[in-house]
Coordinates of N, CA and C in Angstrom, one line a residue:
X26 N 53.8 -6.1 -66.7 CA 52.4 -5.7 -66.7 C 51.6 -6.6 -65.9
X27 N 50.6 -6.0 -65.6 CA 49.4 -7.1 -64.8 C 49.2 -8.5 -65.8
X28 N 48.6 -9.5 -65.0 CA 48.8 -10.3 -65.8 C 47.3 -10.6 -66.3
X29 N 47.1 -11.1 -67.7 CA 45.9 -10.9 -68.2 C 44.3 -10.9 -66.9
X30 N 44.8 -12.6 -66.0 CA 44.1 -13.2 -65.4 C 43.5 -12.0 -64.4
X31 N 44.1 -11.1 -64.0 CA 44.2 -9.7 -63.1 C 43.7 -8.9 -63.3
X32 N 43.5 -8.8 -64.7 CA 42.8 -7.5 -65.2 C 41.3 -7.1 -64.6
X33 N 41.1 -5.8 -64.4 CA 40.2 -5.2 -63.3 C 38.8 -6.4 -64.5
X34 N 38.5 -6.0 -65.8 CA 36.9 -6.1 -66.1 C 37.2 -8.2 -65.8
X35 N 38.5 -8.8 -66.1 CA 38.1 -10.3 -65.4 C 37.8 -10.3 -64.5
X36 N 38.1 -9.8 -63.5 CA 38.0 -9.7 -61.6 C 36.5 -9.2 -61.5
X37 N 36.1 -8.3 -62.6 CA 34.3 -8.5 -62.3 C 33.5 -9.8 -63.0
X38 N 34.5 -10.3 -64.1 CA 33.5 -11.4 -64.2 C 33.6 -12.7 -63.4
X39 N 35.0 -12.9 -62.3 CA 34.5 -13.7 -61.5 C 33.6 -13.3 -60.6
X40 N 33.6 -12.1 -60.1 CA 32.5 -11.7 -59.5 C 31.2 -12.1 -59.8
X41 N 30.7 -12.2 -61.0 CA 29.7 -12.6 -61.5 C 29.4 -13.7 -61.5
X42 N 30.4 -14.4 -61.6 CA 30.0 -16.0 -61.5 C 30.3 -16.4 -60.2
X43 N 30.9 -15.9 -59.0 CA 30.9 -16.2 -58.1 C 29.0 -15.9 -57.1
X44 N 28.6 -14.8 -58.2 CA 27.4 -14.6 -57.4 C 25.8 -15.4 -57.7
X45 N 26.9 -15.8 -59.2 CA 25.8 -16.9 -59.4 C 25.4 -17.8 -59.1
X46 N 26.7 -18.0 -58.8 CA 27.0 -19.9 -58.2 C 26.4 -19.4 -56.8
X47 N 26.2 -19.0 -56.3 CA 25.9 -18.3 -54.4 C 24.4 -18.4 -54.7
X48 N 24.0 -18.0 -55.7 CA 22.5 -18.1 -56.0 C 21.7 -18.9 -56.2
X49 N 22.8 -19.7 -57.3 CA 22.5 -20.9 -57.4 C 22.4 -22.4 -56.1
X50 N 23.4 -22.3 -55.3 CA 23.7 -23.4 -54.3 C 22.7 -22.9 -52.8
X51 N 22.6 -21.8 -52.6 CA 22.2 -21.6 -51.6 C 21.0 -21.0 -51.2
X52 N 19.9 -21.5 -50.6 CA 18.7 -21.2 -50.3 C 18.4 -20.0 -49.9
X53 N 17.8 -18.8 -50.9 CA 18.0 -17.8 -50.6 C 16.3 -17.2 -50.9
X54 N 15.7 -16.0 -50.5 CA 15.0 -15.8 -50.1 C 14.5 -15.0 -52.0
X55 N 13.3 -15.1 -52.2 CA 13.2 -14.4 -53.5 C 14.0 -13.2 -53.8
X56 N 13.8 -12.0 -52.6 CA 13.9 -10.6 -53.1 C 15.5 -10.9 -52.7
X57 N 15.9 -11.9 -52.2 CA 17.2 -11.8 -52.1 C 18.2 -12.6 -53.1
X58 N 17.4 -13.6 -54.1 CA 17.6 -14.3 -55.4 C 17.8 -13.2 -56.3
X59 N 16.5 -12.6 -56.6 CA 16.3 -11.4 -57.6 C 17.8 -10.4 -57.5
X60 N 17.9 -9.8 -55.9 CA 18.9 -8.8 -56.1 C 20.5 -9.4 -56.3
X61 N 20.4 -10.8 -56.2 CA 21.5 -11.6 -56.2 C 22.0 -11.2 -57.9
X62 N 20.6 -12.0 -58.6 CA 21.0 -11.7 -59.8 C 21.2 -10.8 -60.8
X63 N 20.2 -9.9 -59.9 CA 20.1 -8.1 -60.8 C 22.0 -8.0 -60.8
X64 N 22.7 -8.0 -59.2 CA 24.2 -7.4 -59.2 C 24.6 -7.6 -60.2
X65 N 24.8 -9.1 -60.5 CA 24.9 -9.6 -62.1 C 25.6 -9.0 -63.3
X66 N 24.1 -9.0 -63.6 CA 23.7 -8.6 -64.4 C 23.8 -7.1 -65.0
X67 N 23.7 -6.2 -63.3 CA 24.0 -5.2 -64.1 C 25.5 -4.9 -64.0
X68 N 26.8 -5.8 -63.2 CA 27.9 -5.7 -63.3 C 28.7 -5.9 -64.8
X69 N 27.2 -6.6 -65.9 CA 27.6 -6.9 -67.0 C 27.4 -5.5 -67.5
X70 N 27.1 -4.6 -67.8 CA 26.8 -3.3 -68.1 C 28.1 -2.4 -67.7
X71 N 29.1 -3.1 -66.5 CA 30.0 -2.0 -66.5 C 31.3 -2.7 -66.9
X72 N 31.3 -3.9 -67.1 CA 32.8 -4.4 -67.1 C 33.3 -4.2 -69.0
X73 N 32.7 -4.0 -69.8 CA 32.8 -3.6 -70.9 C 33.9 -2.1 -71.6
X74 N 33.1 -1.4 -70.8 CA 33.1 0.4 -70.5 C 34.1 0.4 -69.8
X75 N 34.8 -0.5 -68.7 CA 36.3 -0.4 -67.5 C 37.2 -0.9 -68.6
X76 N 37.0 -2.2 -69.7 CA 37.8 -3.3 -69.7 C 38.6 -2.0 -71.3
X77 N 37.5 -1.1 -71.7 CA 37.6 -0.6 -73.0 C 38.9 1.3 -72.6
X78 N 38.4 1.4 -71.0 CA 38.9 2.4 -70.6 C 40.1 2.1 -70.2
X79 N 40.7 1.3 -70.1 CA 41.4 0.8 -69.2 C 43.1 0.0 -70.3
X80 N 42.2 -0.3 -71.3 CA 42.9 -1.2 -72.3 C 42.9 -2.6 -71.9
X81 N 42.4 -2.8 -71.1 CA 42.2 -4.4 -70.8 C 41.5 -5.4 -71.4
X82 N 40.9 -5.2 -72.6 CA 39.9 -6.4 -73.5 C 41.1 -7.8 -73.5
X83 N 40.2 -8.6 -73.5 CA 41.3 -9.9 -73.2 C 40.4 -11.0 -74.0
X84 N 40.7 -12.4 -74.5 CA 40.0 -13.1 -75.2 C 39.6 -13.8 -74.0
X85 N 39.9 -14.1 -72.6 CA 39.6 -14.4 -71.5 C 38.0 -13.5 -71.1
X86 N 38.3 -12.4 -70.8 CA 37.4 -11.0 -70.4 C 35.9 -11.3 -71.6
X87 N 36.4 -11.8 -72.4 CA 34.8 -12.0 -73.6 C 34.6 -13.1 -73.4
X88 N 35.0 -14.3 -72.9 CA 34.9 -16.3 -72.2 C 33.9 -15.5 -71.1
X89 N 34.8 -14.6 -70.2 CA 33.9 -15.0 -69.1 C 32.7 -13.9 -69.2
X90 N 32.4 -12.9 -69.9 CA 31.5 -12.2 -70.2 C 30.1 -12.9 -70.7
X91 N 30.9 -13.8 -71.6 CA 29.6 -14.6 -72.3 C 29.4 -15.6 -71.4
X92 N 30.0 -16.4 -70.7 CA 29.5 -17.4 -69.5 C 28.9 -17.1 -68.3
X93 N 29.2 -15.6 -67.9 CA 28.1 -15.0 -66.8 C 26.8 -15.1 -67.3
X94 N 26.6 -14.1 -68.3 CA 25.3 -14.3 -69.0 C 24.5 -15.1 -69.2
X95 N 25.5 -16.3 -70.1 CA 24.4 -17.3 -70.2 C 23.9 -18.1 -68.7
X96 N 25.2 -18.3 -68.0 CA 24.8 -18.9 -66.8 C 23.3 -18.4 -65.9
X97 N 23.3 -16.7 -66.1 CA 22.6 -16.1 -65.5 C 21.0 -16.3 -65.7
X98 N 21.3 -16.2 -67.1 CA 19.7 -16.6 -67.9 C 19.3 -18.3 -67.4
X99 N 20.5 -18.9 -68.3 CA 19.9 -20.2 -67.1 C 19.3 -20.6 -65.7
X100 N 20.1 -20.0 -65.0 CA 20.1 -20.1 -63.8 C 18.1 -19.5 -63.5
X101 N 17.9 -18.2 -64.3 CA 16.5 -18.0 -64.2 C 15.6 -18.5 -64.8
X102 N 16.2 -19.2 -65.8 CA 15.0 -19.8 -66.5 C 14.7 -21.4 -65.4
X103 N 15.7 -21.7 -64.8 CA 15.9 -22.8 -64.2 C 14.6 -22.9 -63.1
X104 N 14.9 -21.6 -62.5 CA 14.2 -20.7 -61.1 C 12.8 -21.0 -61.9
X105 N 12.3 -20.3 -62.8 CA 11.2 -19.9 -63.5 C 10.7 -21.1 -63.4
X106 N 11.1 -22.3 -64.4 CA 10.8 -23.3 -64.5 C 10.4 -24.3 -63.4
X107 N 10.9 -24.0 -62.4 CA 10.4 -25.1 -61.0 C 8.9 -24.4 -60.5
X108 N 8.8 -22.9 -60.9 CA 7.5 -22.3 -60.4 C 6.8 -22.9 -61.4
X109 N 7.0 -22.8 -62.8 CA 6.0 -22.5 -63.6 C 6.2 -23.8 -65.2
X110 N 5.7 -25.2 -64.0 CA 6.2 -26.2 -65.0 C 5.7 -26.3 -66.7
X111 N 4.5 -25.6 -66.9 CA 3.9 -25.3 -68.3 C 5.2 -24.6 -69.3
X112 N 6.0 -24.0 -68.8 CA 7.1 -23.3 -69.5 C 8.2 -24.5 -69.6
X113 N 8.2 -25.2 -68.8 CA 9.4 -25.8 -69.1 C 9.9 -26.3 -70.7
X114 N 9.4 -26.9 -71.8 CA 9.6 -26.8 -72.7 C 9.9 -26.3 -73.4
X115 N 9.6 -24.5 -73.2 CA 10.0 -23.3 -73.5 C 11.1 -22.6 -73.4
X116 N 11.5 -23.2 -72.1 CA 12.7 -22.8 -71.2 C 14.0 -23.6 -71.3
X117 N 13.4 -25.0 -71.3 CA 14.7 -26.1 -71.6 C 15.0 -25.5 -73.1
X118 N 14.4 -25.5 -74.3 CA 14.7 -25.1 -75.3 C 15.2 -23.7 -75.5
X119 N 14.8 -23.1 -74.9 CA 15.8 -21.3 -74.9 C 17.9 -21.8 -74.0
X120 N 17.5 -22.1 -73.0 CA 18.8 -22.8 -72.2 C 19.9 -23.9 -73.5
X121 N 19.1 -25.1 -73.9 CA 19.9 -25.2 -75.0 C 20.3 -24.9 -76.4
X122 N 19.7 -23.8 -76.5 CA 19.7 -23.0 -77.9 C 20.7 -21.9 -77.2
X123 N 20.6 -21.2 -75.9 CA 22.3 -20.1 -76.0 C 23.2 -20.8 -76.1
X124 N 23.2 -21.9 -75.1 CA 24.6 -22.1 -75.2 C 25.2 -23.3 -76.5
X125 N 24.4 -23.3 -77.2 CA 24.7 -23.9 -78.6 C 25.2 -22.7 -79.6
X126 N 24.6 -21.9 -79.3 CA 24.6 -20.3 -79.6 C 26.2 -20.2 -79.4
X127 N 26.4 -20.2 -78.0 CA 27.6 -20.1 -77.7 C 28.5 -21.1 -78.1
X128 N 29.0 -21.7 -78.4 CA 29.8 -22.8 -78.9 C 29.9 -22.2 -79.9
X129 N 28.6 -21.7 -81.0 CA 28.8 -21.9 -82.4 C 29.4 -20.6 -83.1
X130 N 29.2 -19.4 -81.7 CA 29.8 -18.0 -82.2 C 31.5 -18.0 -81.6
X131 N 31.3 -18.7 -80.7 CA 33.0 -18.9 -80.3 C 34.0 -19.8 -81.1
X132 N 33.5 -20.8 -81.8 CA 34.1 -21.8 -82.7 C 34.1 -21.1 -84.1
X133 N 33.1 -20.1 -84.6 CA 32.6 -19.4 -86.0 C 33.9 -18.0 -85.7
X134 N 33.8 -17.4 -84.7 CA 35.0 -16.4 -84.8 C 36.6 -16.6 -84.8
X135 N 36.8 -17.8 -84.3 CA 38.0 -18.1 -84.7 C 39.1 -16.9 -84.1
X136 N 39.1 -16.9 -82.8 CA 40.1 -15.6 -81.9 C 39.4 -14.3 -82.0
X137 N 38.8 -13.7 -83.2 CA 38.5 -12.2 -82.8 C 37.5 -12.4 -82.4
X138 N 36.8 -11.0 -81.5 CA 35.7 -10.8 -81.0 C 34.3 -11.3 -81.9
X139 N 33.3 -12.3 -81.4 CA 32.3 -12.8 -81.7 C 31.8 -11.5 -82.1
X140 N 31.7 -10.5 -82.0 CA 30.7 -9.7 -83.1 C 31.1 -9.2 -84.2
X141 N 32.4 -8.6 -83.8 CA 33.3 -8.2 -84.8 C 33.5 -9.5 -86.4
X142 N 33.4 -10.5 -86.2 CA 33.1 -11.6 -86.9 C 31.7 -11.3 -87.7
X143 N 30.6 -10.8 -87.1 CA 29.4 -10.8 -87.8 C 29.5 -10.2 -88.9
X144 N 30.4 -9.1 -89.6 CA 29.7 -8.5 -90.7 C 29.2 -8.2 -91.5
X145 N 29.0 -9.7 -92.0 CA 28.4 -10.1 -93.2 C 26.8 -10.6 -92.8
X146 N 26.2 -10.7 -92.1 CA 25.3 -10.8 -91.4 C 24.0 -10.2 -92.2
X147 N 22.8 -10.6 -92.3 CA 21.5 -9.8 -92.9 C 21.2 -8.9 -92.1
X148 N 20.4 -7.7 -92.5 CA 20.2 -6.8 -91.6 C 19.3 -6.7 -90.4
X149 N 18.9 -8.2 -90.3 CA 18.1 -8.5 -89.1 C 19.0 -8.6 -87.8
X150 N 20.0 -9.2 -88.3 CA 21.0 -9.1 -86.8 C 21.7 -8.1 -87.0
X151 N 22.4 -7.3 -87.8 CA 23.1 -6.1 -87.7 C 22.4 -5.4 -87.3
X152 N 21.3 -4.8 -87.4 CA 20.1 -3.9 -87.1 C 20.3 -4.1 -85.3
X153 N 20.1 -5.3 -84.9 CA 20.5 -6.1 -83.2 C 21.5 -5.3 -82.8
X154 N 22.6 -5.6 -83.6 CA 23.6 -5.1 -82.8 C 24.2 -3.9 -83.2
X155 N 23.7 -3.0 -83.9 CA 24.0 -2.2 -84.2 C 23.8 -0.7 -83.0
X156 N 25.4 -0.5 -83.0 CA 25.8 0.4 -81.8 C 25.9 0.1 -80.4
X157 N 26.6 -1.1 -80.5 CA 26.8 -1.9 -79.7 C 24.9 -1.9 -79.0
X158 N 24.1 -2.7 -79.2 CA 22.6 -2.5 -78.9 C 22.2 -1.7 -78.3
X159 N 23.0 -0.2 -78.9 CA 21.8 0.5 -78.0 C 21.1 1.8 -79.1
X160 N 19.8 0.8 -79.9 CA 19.4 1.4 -80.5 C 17.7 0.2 -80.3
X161 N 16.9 0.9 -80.8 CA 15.1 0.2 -80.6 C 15.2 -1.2 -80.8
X162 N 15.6 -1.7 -81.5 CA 15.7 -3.0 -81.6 C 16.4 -4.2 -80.4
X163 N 17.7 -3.5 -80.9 CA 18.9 -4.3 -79.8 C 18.2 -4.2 -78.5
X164 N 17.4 -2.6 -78.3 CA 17.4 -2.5 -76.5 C 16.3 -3.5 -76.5
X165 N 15.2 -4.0 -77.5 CA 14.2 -4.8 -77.3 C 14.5 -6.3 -77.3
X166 N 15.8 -6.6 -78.0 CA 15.7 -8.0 -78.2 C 16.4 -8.1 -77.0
X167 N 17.5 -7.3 -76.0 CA 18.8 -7.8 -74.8 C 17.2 -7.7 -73.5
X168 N 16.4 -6.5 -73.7 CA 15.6 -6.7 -72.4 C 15.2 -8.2 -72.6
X169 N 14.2 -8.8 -73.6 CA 13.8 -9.8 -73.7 C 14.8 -11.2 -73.4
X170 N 15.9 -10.9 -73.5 CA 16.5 -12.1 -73.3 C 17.0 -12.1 -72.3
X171 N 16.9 -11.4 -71.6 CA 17.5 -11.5 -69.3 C 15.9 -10.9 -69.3
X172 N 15.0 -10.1 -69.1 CA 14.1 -10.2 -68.4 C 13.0 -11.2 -68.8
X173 N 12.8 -11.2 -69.7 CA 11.4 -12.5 -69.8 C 11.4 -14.1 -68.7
X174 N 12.8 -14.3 -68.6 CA 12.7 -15.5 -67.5 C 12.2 -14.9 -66.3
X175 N 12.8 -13.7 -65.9 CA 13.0 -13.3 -64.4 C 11.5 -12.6 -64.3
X176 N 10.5 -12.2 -65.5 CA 9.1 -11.9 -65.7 C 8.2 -12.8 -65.0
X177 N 8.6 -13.9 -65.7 CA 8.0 -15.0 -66.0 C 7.8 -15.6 -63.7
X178 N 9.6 -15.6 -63.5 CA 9.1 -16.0 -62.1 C 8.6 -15.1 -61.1
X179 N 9.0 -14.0 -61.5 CA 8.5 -12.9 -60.8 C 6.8 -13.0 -60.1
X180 N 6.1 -13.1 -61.2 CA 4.6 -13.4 -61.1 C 4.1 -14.3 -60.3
X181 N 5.0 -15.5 -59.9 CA 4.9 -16.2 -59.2 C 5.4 -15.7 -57.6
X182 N 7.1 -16.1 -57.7 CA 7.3 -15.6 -56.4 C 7.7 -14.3 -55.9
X183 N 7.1 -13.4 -56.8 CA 7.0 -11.6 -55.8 C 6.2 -11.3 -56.4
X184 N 4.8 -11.8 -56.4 CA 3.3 -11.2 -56.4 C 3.2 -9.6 -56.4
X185 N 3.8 -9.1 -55.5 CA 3.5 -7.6 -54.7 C 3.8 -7.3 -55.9
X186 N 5.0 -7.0 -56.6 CA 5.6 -6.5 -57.7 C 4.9 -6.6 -59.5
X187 N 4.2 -7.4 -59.4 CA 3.2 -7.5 -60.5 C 1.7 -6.7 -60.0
X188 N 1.8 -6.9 -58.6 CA 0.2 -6.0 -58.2 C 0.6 -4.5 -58.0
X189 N 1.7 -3.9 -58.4 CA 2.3 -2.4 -58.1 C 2.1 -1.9 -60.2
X190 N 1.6 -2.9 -60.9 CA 1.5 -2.3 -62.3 C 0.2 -2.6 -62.4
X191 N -0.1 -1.6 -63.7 CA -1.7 -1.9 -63.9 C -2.2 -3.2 -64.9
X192 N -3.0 -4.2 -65.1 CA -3.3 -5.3 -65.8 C -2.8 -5.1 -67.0
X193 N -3.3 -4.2 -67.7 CA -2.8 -3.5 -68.8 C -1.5 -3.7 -69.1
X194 N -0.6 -2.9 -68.2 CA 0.7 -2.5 -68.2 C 1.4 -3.6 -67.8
X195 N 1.0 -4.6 -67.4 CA 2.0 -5.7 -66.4 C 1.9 -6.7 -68.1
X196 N 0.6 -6.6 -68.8 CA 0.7 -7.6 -69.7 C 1.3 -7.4 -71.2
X197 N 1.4 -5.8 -70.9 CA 2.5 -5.1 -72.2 C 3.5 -5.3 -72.0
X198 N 4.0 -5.3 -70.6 CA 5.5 -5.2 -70.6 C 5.9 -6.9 -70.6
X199 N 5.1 -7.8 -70.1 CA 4.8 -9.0 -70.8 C 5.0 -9.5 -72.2
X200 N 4.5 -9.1 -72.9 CA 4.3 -8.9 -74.1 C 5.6 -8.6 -74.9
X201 N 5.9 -7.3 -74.4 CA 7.2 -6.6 -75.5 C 8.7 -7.7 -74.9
X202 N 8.7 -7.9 -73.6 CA 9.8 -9.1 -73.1 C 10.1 -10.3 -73.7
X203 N 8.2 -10.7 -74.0 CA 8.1 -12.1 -75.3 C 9.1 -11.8 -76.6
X204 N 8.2 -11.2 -77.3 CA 8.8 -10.2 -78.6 C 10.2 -10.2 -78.7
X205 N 10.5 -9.4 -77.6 CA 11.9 -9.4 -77.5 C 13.3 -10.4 -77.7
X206 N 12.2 -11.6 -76.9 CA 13.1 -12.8 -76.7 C 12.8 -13.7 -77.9
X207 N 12.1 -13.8 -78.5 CA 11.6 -14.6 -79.7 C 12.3 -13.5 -80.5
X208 N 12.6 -12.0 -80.8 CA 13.9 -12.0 -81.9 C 14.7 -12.4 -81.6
X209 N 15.4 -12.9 -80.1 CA 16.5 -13.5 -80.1 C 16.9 -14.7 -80.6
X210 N 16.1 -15.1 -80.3 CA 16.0 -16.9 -80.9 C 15.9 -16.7 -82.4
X211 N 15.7 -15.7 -83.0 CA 16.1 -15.8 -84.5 C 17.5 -16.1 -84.8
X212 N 18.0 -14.8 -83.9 CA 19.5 -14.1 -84.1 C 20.1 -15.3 -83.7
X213 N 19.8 -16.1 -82.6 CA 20.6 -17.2 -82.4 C 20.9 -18.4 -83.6
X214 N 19.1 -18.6 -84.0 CA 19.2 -19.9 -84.5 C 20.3 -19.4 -86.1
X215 N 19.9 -18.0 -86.8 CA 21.2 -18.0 -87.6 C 22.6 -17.7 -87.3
X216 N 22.8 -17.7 -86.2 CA 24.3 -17.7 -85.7 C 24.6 -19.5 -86.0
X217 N 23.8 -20.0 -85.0 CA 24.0 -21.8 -85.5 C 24.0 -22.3 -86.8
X218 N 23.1 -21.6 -87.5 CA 23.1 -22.3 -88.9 C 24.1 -21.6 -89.5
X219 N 24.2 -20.4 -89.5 CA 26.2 -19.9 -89.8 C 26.9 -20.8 -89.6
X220 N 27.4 -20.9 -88.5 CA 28.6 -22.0 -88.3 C 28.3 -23.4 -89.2
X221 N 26.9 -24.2 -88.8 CA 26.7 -25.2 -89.2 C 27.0 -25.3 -90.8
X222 N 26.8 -24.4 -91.7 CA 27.0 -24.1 -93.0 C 28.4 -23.9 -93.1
X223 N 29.5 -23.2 -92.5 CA 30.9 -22.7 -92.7 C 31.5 -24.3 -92.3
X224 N 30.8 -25.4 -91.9 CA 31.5 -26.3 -91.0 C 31.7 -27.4 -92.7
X225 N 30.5 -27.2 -93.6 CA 30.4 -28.0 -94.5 C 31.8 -27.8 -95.4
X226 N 32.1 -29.4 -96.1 CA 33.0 -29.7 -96.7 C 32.7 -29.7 -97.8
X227 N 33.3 -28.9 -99.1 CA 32.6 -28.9 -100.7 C 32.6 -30.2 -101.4
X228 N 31.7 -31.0 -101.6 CA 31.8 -32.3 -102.6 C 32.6 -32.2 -103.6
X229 N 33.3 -33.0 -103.5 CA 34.6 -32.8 -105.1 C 33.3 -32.9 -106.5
X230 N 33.7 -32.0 -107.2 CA 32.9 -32.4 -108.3 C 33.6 -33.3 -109.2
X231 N 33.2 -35.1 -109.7 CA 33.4 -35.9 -110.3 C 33.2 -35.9 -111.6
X232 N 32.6 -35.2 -111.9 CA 31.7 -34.9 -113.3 C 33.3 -35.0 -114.4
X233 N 33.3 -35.2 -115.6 CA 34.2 -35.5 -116.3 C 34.2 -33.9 -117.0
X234 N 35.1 -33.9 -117.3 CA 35.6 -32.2 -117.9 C 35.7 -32.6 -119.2

């Protein structure tokens, strides 16, 4: 058989990180950043749907799924952040909170799929991921968590593109991106406090019987 490393949905996720890293190292022009990282991003939208048709899911195929992503967000919060130094606090703290995220849902599933692990979860994160996110919630908290960085520089370096919406509408869509991303940072911080809780060791009880 092919060998895991070969499988069609891995070969898009080094694609993805190959286009990051290109994004990342090389001086590239905004509209040429932005479409750098749209490909991305939205190559994360198909490698799922190939890897599921195909029979290819691999515990590889979910490593590099979740490391495009985060890299991706980083990478724009990074961009963001050199425009728009008032966020940086904002941004350094979202950057170290996924990928703590990540560690603690990768280390908490223990080999099966990180969601598939959630079940026990309150209905604030199952509600999230419920149908694989594509229901009012999930689609509000995933926009918020890849667009609000790329929002945020947008305003800065492709002006044109914030002057093509109306005040109104540029500051709602603003708005619902925030929202979005602040439920994320829920869902995260109890994924961390999950693990952090399952990591604890029970105090022997001493007490005399």
């Amino acid at each position: 058989g092919i060998p895991e490393a070969l499988y069609v949905p891995n070969l898009i996720g080094y694609v993805r990180l190959a286009l990051l890293g290109y994004a990342a190292w090389v001086e590239l022009s905004p509209g040429a950043f932005l479409a750098t990282l749209l490909c991305s991003f939205i190559l994360d939208l198909v490698d799922g749907p190939i890897a599921r048709a195909l029979a290819q899911t691999s515990r590889l195929g979910e490593l590099l799924d979740v490391l495009a992503d985060n890299a991706g967000r980083s990478l724009a919060w990074l961009r963001c952040i050199a425009l728009r130094p008032a966020w940086a606090p904002f941004g350094v703290f979202i950057i170290a909170l996924e990928w703590v995220t990540f560690l603690s849902t990768q280390l908490h599933s223990r080999g099966r799929h990180w969601k598939t692990a959630r079940l026990a979860d309150p209905p604030f994160v199952t509600a999230y991921f419920a149908n694989n996110f594509k229901n009012p919630l999930g689609a509000v908290g995933v926009t918020g968590l890849f667009g609000l960085p790329l929002f945020l520089w947008i305003e800065v370096a492709l002006p044109s593109i914030p002057e093509a919406f109306t005040p109104l509408g540029w500051t709602l869509l603003g708005a619902t991106l925030l929202a979005g991303r602040l439920y994320s940072v829920a869902i995260e911080i109890h994924f961390v406090r999950s693990f952090v809780l399952s990591q604890r060791v029970p105090r022997p009880d001493n007490r005399r019987k």
